[in-house]
Amino acid sequence: MTTTNVFPENFLWGGAVAANQVEGAWLEDGKLPNVTDTLIGIMNTKPSISWNEEQGIWELNLEKDRAFLSHEAVDFYHRFEADIKLMSEMGLKAFRTSISWGRIFPRGDEETPNEAGLAFYDRLIDTLLNYQMEPVITLSHYETPFALLAEYGGWQNRQLIEFFDRYASIIFDRYKGKVKYWMTFNEINNAFRMPYAAAGVIKFPATDPNEPITTLTKKEIYQAVHHLFVANALATKRMQATDPDALMGVMCSFSSLATYPIDCNPANVFGALEFKRNSYLFSDVMCRGHYPGYVKRIWREEDCAPEIADGDLALLADYTSDYIAFSYYRSTVFSVDAEMRVDTGGAKGFDNPFLTEKAPEPWNWPIDPLGLRYVMNELTDRYELPLFIVENGLGIDEGPDENGQILDTERARYLKMHIEEMAEAIQDGCDVIGYLWWGPIDIVSAGTGEMKKRYGFIYVDRHNDGSGSFDRLKKASFDYYKQIIDTNGLDLTINF
Ligand code: BG6
């Protein structure tokens, strides 16, 4: 099966990871913990921290008998050169990762950066460039330094704008001319679903330290989100002043935009629209430059409007996104009768009887490639901005067979079907910068903190109990992705 060659010559075929899911070395060379370091999976609403009444701060309280796999992750910090070499064999033209904020400003509020942290990213970015891979960089992939939550309450505190501005300025200055594609905050639209990880905000001071941190009020989360918006606009301003060729993208989890009403009952159709607005709010503000009317109604009726300082709205209006980066994994079905629970892949509403293919157990995410085309078209209709698919992938619990091989046909099929729909979307008129597979090498799952949910074309011998040699092994999909990239998306035939 082939697609007609609709992909532009310079199309960025690549892969994406996040510092906290690959690097490990969580306390090396001066780094201090960030929010994800305190969690076994960001879906967990109980981080390993406790309230210190005397000092009035949150403290780390890491349970010794539980495996925090992300602390060593897949040891990319020490193995990145070999890993990038392997990925270049696959032909990757772009590689997305995050800079771990806590390597550069370990507490987050220092005046001067940690040179050892910067030196690591100097080497990493230069290695990518040596292999002709475009670095695509997120400034915080659920990686707000923990001290900023513990001592300041996180992003509900306006001071974080200043701390982030200092961090972003140092990074833009250091990597100008080397990095073109930037994002500030990964999946910023998860702020309400996962406030601790995605919005870097915590109950502060703790009124009842035993309550899950998701008991934050709506007003507190809107406040954190407003500060994130302002920080993003300021960062965009800095980036433009430092490197006029660089581009800033909003980054959202847009599986949520493939939310279908369960039937034509107008209540379900409108409910699905409102559900999508929980995500659109973020791209509306960051791409259009102002708060939409539907959120102002919520602020009014639920008395949860954030405090907006003089000059904030002008910043949001002046510094909007150059492109839209998004993740897409699955679709969902909305009904007013179903509770919409959300995980990293998107929302879980009703089962969709028309989608018979599912991701393997135990995750079972419905596979919906047409959903990707739907989302791309919706975004193009609404914003007319370039799109960048910076995450799409399939997690499988797998390992080498008796011949030492991993024949991951399901992954290849998932990849093929999504590329076919992306090609359709391009023909529909969507302007697409590139496609980055999530986790080209096995990494620690963000949602559940485990190793066994493997996305990679490259297997890593590390397991849920922390055992393993960390050795790397190519899966069958390695050559398949290479073939796709070599033919610029023309030959999608699966030969295994
Ligand atoms: C996205 C995140 O939500 O989904 C990634 O940006 C994450 O960090 C990915 O890894 C897949 O989710 P999971 O839970 O399978 O790792």
XYZ file of C-alpha atoms and ligand atoms in Angstrom:
512
model
C 0.000 0.000 0.000
C 1.387 3.390 -0.910
C 0.219 6.929 -0.421
C 0.634 9.435 -3.202
C 3.600 11.566 -2.359
C 1.917 14.417 -0.571
C 4.619 15.059 2.000
C 6.794 18.112 1.353
C 10.520 17.581 0.764
C 11.510 19.047 4.118
C 8.854 17.193 6.120
C 10.105 16.503 9.640
C 9.768 12.774 10.277
C 10.984 12.149 13.780
C 10.485 11.051 17.332
C 9.658 12.641 20.666
C 10.488 12.029 24.305
C 10.558 14.051 27.519
C 13.553 14.595 29.783
C 11.812 13.159 32.839
C 10.854 9.968 31.007
C 14.244 9.176 29.452
C 17.147 10.872 31.154
C 17.259 9.380 34.651
C 20.185 10.893 36.618
C 17.492 12.649 38.573
C 19.891 14.173 41.115
C 23.048 14.322 39.058
C 25.215 17.382 38.318
C 23.210 19.640 40.577
C 19.677 18.780 39.443
C 16.974 18.841 42.104
C 13.548 17.151 41.943
C 10.706 18.398 39.788
C 7.016 17.500 40.093
C 7.213 14.278 38.107
C 10.084 13.055 40.290
C 7.633 12.913 43.210
C 5.092 10.793 41.335
C 4.794 7.242 40.138
C 2.793 8.223 37.085
C 1.141 11.590 36.622
C -2.329 10.035 36.772
C -1.593 9.450 40.435
C -3.135 12.260 42.464
C -1.052 11.479 45.546
C 2.536 12.606 45.109
C 5.098 11.363 47.610
C 5.237 14.538 49.607
C 3.994 15.667 52.990
C 3.140 18.963 54.626
C 5.669 20.297 57.127
C 3.486 22.245 59.539
C 6.373 23.937 61.310
C 8.013 25.366 58.201
C 4.819 25.796 56.220
C 6.185 23.983 53.158
C 5.646 20.714 51.299
C 8.472 18.197 51.722
C 9.593 15.219 49.699
C 8.612 11.972 51.316
C 9.595 9.372 48.761
C 8.351 5.931 49.722
C 11.438 3.732 49.748
C 9.648 0.506 48.859
C 8.090 1.853 45.669
C 9.931 1.927 42.355
C 10.272 5.433 40.945
C 11.420 4.196 37.551
C 11.748 7.712 36.182
C 14.633 8.405 38.562
C 16.890 6.280 36.393
C 14.515 6.025 33.435
C 16.417 4.587 30.462
C 19.650 6.361 31.398
C 19.559 8.634 28.350
C 21.590 11.143 30.362
C 24.625 8.877 29.987
C 23.709 7.069 26.782
C 22.260 9.802 24.583
C 25.122 9.762 22.064
C 24.656 6.075 21.246
C 20.859 6.446 21.281
C 20.861 9.369 18.883
C 23.262 7.518 16.610
C 20.807 4.595 16.545
C 17.921 6.927 15.803
C 19.866 8.558 13.011
C 20.222 5.081 11.456
C 16.443 5.110 11.280
C 16.718 8.364 9.362
C 15.017 10.603 11.934
C 15.019 14.190 10.733
C 13.784 15.688 13.996
C 13.958 14.824 17.654
C 11.795 16.373 20.310
C 12.798 16.397 23.938
C 12.422 18.742 26.869
C 15.071 20.628 28.725
C 14.716 19.685 32.353
C 14.125 23.053 34.026
C 15.539 21.643 37.290
C 18.901 20.913 35.665
C 19.257 24.584 34.763
C 17.646 26.149 37.831
C 17.541 23.315 40.378
C 15.229 25.107 42.834
C 13.736 27.329 40.172
C 14.283 30.636 41.963
C 18.078 31.032 41.686
C 19.642 34.099 40.073
C 22.232 32.164 38.073
C 21.913 28.938 36.126
C 23.637 25.645 36.810
C 26.422 25.443 34.220
C 26.628 21.628 34.448
C 22.991 21.360 33.381
C 23.532 23.672 30.434
C 26.654 21.741 29.432
C 24.563 18.570 29.154
C 22.081 20.212 26.781
C 24.948 21.777 24.798
C 26.218 18.267 24.110
C 22.773 16.869 23.416
C 21.761 19.600 20.968
C 25.136 19.521 19.208
C 24.865 15.757 18.844
C 21.438 16.124 17.232
C 22.759 18.769 14.863
C 25.757 16.596 13.956
C 23.319 13.931 12.816
C 21.256 16.518 10.892
C 18.346 16.129 13.254
C 16.242 19.201 13.947
C 15.982 19.672 17.727
C 12.399 20.372 18.815
C 12.427 21.611 22.385
C 9.826 21.823 25.148
C 10.796 24.091 28.040
C 8.744 22.191 30.595
C 7.246 18.762 30.024
C 5.465 18.438 33.407
C 8.785 19.561 34.928
C 8.220 22.531 37.235
C 10.949 22.358 39.913
C 9.482 20.945 43.103
C 10.820 23.748 45.347
C 8.612 26.199 43.448
C 5.550 24.197 44.485
C 6.787 23.426 47.980
C 7.679 26.989 48.904
C 5.634 29.173 46.567
C 2.530 27.066 45.850
C 3.528 26.704 42.202
C 1.990 28.548 39.272
C -0.843 30.141 41.235
C 1.942 32.403 42.522
C 2.744 35.220 40.095
C 6.439 35.112 41.007
C 6.777 31.983 38.863
C 6.392 34.128 35.741
C 9.632 35.883 36.642
C 11.439 32.603 37.410
C 10.325 31.054 34.136
C 11.275 34.185 32.225
C 14.811 33.965 33.625
C 15.028 30.297 32.645
C 13.598 30.823 29.145
C 15.912 33.796 28.475
C 19.006 31.782 29.363
C 17.906 28.933 27.107
C 17.019 31.094 24.094
C 20.294 32.921 24.379
C 22.290 29.721 24.588
C 20.596 27.894 21.707
C 19.751 30.695 19.275
C 20.522 29.636 15.733
C 20.521 25.978 16.809
C 16.907 25.362 17.820
C 14.082 26.577 15.615
C 10.998 24.840 17.060
C 10.060 25.658 20.647
C 7.166 24.903 22.955
C 6.813 26.270 26.465
C 4.506 23.881 28.366
C 3.660 20.327 27.346
C -0.065 19.582 27.077
C -1.012 22.767 28.861
C -4.679 21.837 28.388
C -4.260 19.086 30.997
C -4.031 21.792 33.674
C -7.496 21.050 35.062
C -7.261 17.276 34.755
C -3.801 16.973 36.284
C -3.130 20.290 38.020
C -0.120 19.098 39.994
C 1.876 17.825 37.006
C 0.512 19.858 34.099
C -0.057 23.225 35.810
C 2.613 22.831 38.509
C 0.217 23.961 41.201
C -0.519 22.672 44.675
C -2.741 23.437 47.656
C -0.812 26.136 49.478
C -0.773 26.518 52.376
C -2.186 23.038 52.983
C -5.488 23.308 54.815
C -5.982 19.537 54.855
C -2.726 17.884 53.767
C -4.477 14.513 53.426
C -6.721 15.699 50.645
C -5.623 14.857 47.090
C -4.023 17.860 45.449
C -6.804 17.860 42.846
C -9.042 19.474 45.458
C -7.696 22.836 44.342
C -10.461 25.317 43.649
C -11.306 26.265 40.075
C -10.198 29.807 40.848
C -6.766 28.583 41.938
C -6.348 26.572 38.752
C -7.561 29.420 36.509
C -5.040 31.626 38.290
C -2.226 29.158 37.611
C -3.345 28.841 34.002
C -3.405 32.616 33.562
C 0.165 32.817 34.843
C 1.180 30.045 32.446
C -0.384 32.001 29.567
C 1.486 35.160 30.533
C 4.742 33.220 30.950
C 4.233 31.708 27.498
C 3.615 35.117 25.931
C 6.694 36.580 27.627
C 8.793 33.632 26.488
C 7.532 34.120 22.940
C 8.515 37.785 23.144
C 11.999 36.838 24.403
C 12.414 34.189 21.732
C 11.458 36.578 18.924
C 13.885 39.204 20.209
C 16.701 36.674 20.551
C 16.225 34.659 17.376
C 13.855 36.025 14.711
C 13.940 32.697 12.840
C 12.699 30.650 15.777
C 9.061 29.606 16.147
C 6.910 29.057 19.229
C 4.079 26.552 19.291
C 1.202 25.978 21.672
C 1.319 22.308 22.749
C -1.926 20.538 23.641
C -3.208 17.031 24.094
C -5.707 17.056 21.256
C -7.000 13.510 21.473
C -9.678 15.437 23.354
C -10.767 17.195 20.154
C -11.783 13.845 18.670
C -14.734 13.706 21.045
C -17.833 12.461 19.267
C -21.371 12.869 20.623
C -22.903 9.458 21.292
C -25.987 10.331 19.201
C -27.786 13.270 17.626
C -29.490 14.303 20.854
C -28.697 18.043 20.863
C -27.746 17.795 24.549
C -25.017 15.306 23.642
C -23.877 17.337 20.635
C -23.629 20.502 22.703
C -22.084 18.601 25.620
C -19.348 17.302 23.325
C -18.712 20.875 22.159
C -18.397 22.055 25.747
C -16.075 19.177 26.537
C -13.855 20.151 23.597
C -13.846 23.747 24.813
C -11.993 22.552 27.934
C -9.097 22.083 25.515
C -9.886 24.788 22.974
C -9.627 27.360 25.757
C -5.857 26.900 25.699
C -5.313 27.089 21.957
C -7.893 29.886 21.661
C -5.943 32.057 24.094
C -2.518 31.116 22.766
C -3.367 31.273 19.054
C -6.003 34.015 18.940
C -4.598 36.106 21.753
C -7.652 36.603 23.957
C -9.932 34.800 26.384
C -13.066 33.492 24.631
C -16.580 34.402 25.794
C -17.408 30.867 26.951
C -14.748 30.973 29.669
C -15.788 34.422 30.842
C -19.267 33.029 31.424
C -17.804 30.278 33.637
C -15.748 32.850 35.569
C -18.885 34.956 36.109
C -21.263 32.215 37.057
C -18.863 30.224 39.198
C -16.993 33.186 40.646
C -13.614 31.821 39.605
C -12.056 34.573 37.491
C -8.280 34.843 37.890
C -6.615 38.109 38.818
C -5.296 39.714 35.666
C -2.601 42.363 36.069
C -2.291 45.473 33.906
C -0.522 44.633 30.698
C -1.265 40.889 30.805
C -3.982 40.960 28.165
C -1.846 43.041 25.828
C 0.944 40.468 26.134
C -1.451 37.627 25.320
C -2.689 39.557 22.283
C 0.762 40.461 20.997
C 2.610 37.157 21.394
C 0.578 34.311 19.969
C 1.685 30.912 18.667
C 3.385 30.453 15.312
C 2.252 26.856 14.969
C 0.137 24.262 16.751
C 1.916 21.279 18.258
C -0.243 18.498 19.558
C -0.417 14.907 20.697
C -3.002 12.498 19.337
C -3.519 8.935 20.524
C -7.227 8.087 20.465
C -10.763 9.383 20.219
C -13.627 9.223 22.658
C -17.419 9.322 22.837
C -19.340 11.886 24.847
C -22.685 11.405 26.515
C -24.307 13.580 29.143
C -24.881 10.308 31.006
C -21.215 9.283 31.187
C -18.539 10.573 33.451
C -15.609 11.673 31.289
C -12.485 10.357 32.938
C -9.248 11.434 31.341
C -5.812 9.847 31.151
C -2.667 10.740 29.239
C -4.095 9.401 25.986
C -7.285 11.429 26.183
C -10.780 11.074 27.567
C -12.520 7.827 28.386
C -16.227 8.186 27.819
C -18.465 5.534 26.289
C -17.011 2.770 24.119
C -17.287 3.481 20.411
C -18.899 0.409 18.749
C -17.545 1.488 15.351
C -13.935 1.254 16.478
C -13.138 -2.425 16.675
C -9.366 -2.169 16.892
C -7.978 -1.433 20.312
C -4.517 -0.935 21.770
C -3.411 -4.125 23.542
C -4.409 -4.925 27.127
C -4.441 -3.490 29.704
C -4.631 -0.024 28.121
C -7.205 -0.746 25.453
C -7.175 2.709 23.898
C -9.462 2.638 20.837
C -7.533 3.030 17.588
C -8.995 5.772 15.417
C -6.733 7.056 12.641
C -9.573 9.022 11.013
C -9.825 10.876 14.331
C -6.390 12.310 13.576
C -7.573 13.671 10.221
C -10.685 15.044 11.933
C -8.615 16.877 14.556
C -6.204 18.260 11.946
C -9.099 19.596 9.885
C -10.838 21.122 12.901
C -7.628 22.901 13.910
C -6.993 24.166 10.390
C -10.566 25.441 10.056
C -10.347 27.253 13.387
C -6.846 28.746 13.293
C -5.280 28.362 9.824
C -1.861 27.778 11.403
C 0.776 25.145 10.565
C 0.310 21.908 12.499
C 3.027 19.797 14.054
C 2.109 16.314 15.290
C 4.594 16.025 18.130
C 3.197 12.840 19.706
C 1.399 9.822 18.275
C 2.115 6.239 19.223
C 1.089 2.885 20.593
C 2.164 1.318 23.884
C 2.605 -2.471 23.943
C 3.787 -4.812 26.696
C 6.368 -6.782 24.697
C 9.792 -8.396 24.785
C 12.154 -10.426 22.600
C 10.924 -13.851 21.391
C 13.001 -17.054 21.489
C 14.992 -15.778 18.487
C 15.717 -12.503 20.200
C 13.349 -10.599 17.903
C 10.422 -8.298 18.551
C 7.924 -8.452 15.703
C 5.709 -5.504 16.592
C 3.244 -5.674 13.721
C 0.542 -3.862 15.706
C 2.811 -0.853 16.094
C 3.615 -0.834 12.387
C -0.089 -1.023 11.535
C -0.917 1.833 13.903
C 1.840 3.930 12.346
C 0.754 3.130 8.808
C -2.914 3.947 9.434
C -2.121 7.276 11.071
C 0.285 8.302 8.323
C -2.357 7.492 5.717
C -4.841 9.770 7.464
C -2.232 12.486 7.909
C -1.654 12.305 4.137
C -5.396 12.749 3.642
C -5.394 15.770 5.950
C -2.568 17.341 3.953
C -4.644 16.872 0.814
C -7.587 18.449 2.686
C -5.441 21.576 2.921
C -3.750 21.188 6.317
C -0.265 22.658 6.454
C 1.853 20.128 8.372
C 5.427 20.683 9.567
C 6.145 17.152 10.682
C 5.221 13.962 12.442
C 7.003 12.824 15.599
C 6.401 9.328 16.906
C 6.021 9.254 20.669
C 8.850 7.299 22.306
C 11.000 6.071 19.366
C 12.958 4.336 22.121
C 11.174 2.676 25.075
C 10.716 5.121 27.943
C 8.943 5.299 31.298
C 5.210 5.858 30.892
C 4.077 9.300 31.996
C 0.616 8.151 33.013
C 1.438 5.100 35.079
C 5.184 5.374 35.687
C 5.870 1.883 34.361
C 8.341 0.483 31.832
C 6.127 -2.219 30.378
C 4.068 0.248 28.333
C 6.549 0.378 25.490
C 6.213 2.735 22.529
C 9.650 2.297 20.995
C 11.086 1.164 17.698
C 14.051 0.453 19.965
C 13.582 -1.856 22.938
C 15.249 -1.068 26.271
C 15.942 -3.948 28.623
C 14.480 -2.441 31.760
C 11.457 -3.706 33.642
C 8.753 -2.612 36.049
C 10.641 -3.964 39.058
C 13.655 -1.841 38.088
C 15.728 -4.815 36.871
C 17.388 -5.034 33.447
C 20.644 -4.394 31.634
C 19.482 -1.171 29.905
C 20.682 -2.760 26.627
C 19.057 -1.493 23.436
C 17.580 -3.767 20.726
C 15.969 -2.839 17.411
C 12.363 -4.003 16.994
C 11.000 -4.950 13.550
C 9.293 -1.534 13.343
C 12.749 0.097 13.358
C 13.330 -0.808 9.708
C 9.710 -0.054 8.895
C 9.938 3.550 10.109
C 13.258 3.849 8.263
C 11.553 2.721 5.052
C 8.789 5.296 5.550
C 11.280 8.098 6.145
C 13.561 6.996 3.273
C 10.622 7.149 0.869
C 9.200 10.347 2.419
C 5.996 8.548 3.349
C 5.499 6.926 -0.052
C 6.101 3.264 0.773
C 3.997 2.121 3.690
C 4.140 -1.601 2.869
C 4.660 -3.710 5.994
C 7.046 -6.542 5.240
C 6.982 -8.529 8.460
C 1.259 12.436 26.587
C 2.451 12.968 27.331
O 0.149 12.800 27.295
O 1.096 11.070 26.473
C 3.616 12.009 27.398
O 2.880 14.207 26.809
C 3.123 10.616 27.614
O 4.505 12.465 28.392
C 2.216 10.213 26.463
O 4.133 9.667 27.811
C 1.685 8.794 26.521
O 1.102 8.539 27.763
P 1.564 7.317 28.657
O 0.766 7.453 29.915
O 1.205 6.102 27.885
O 3.023 7.450 28.886
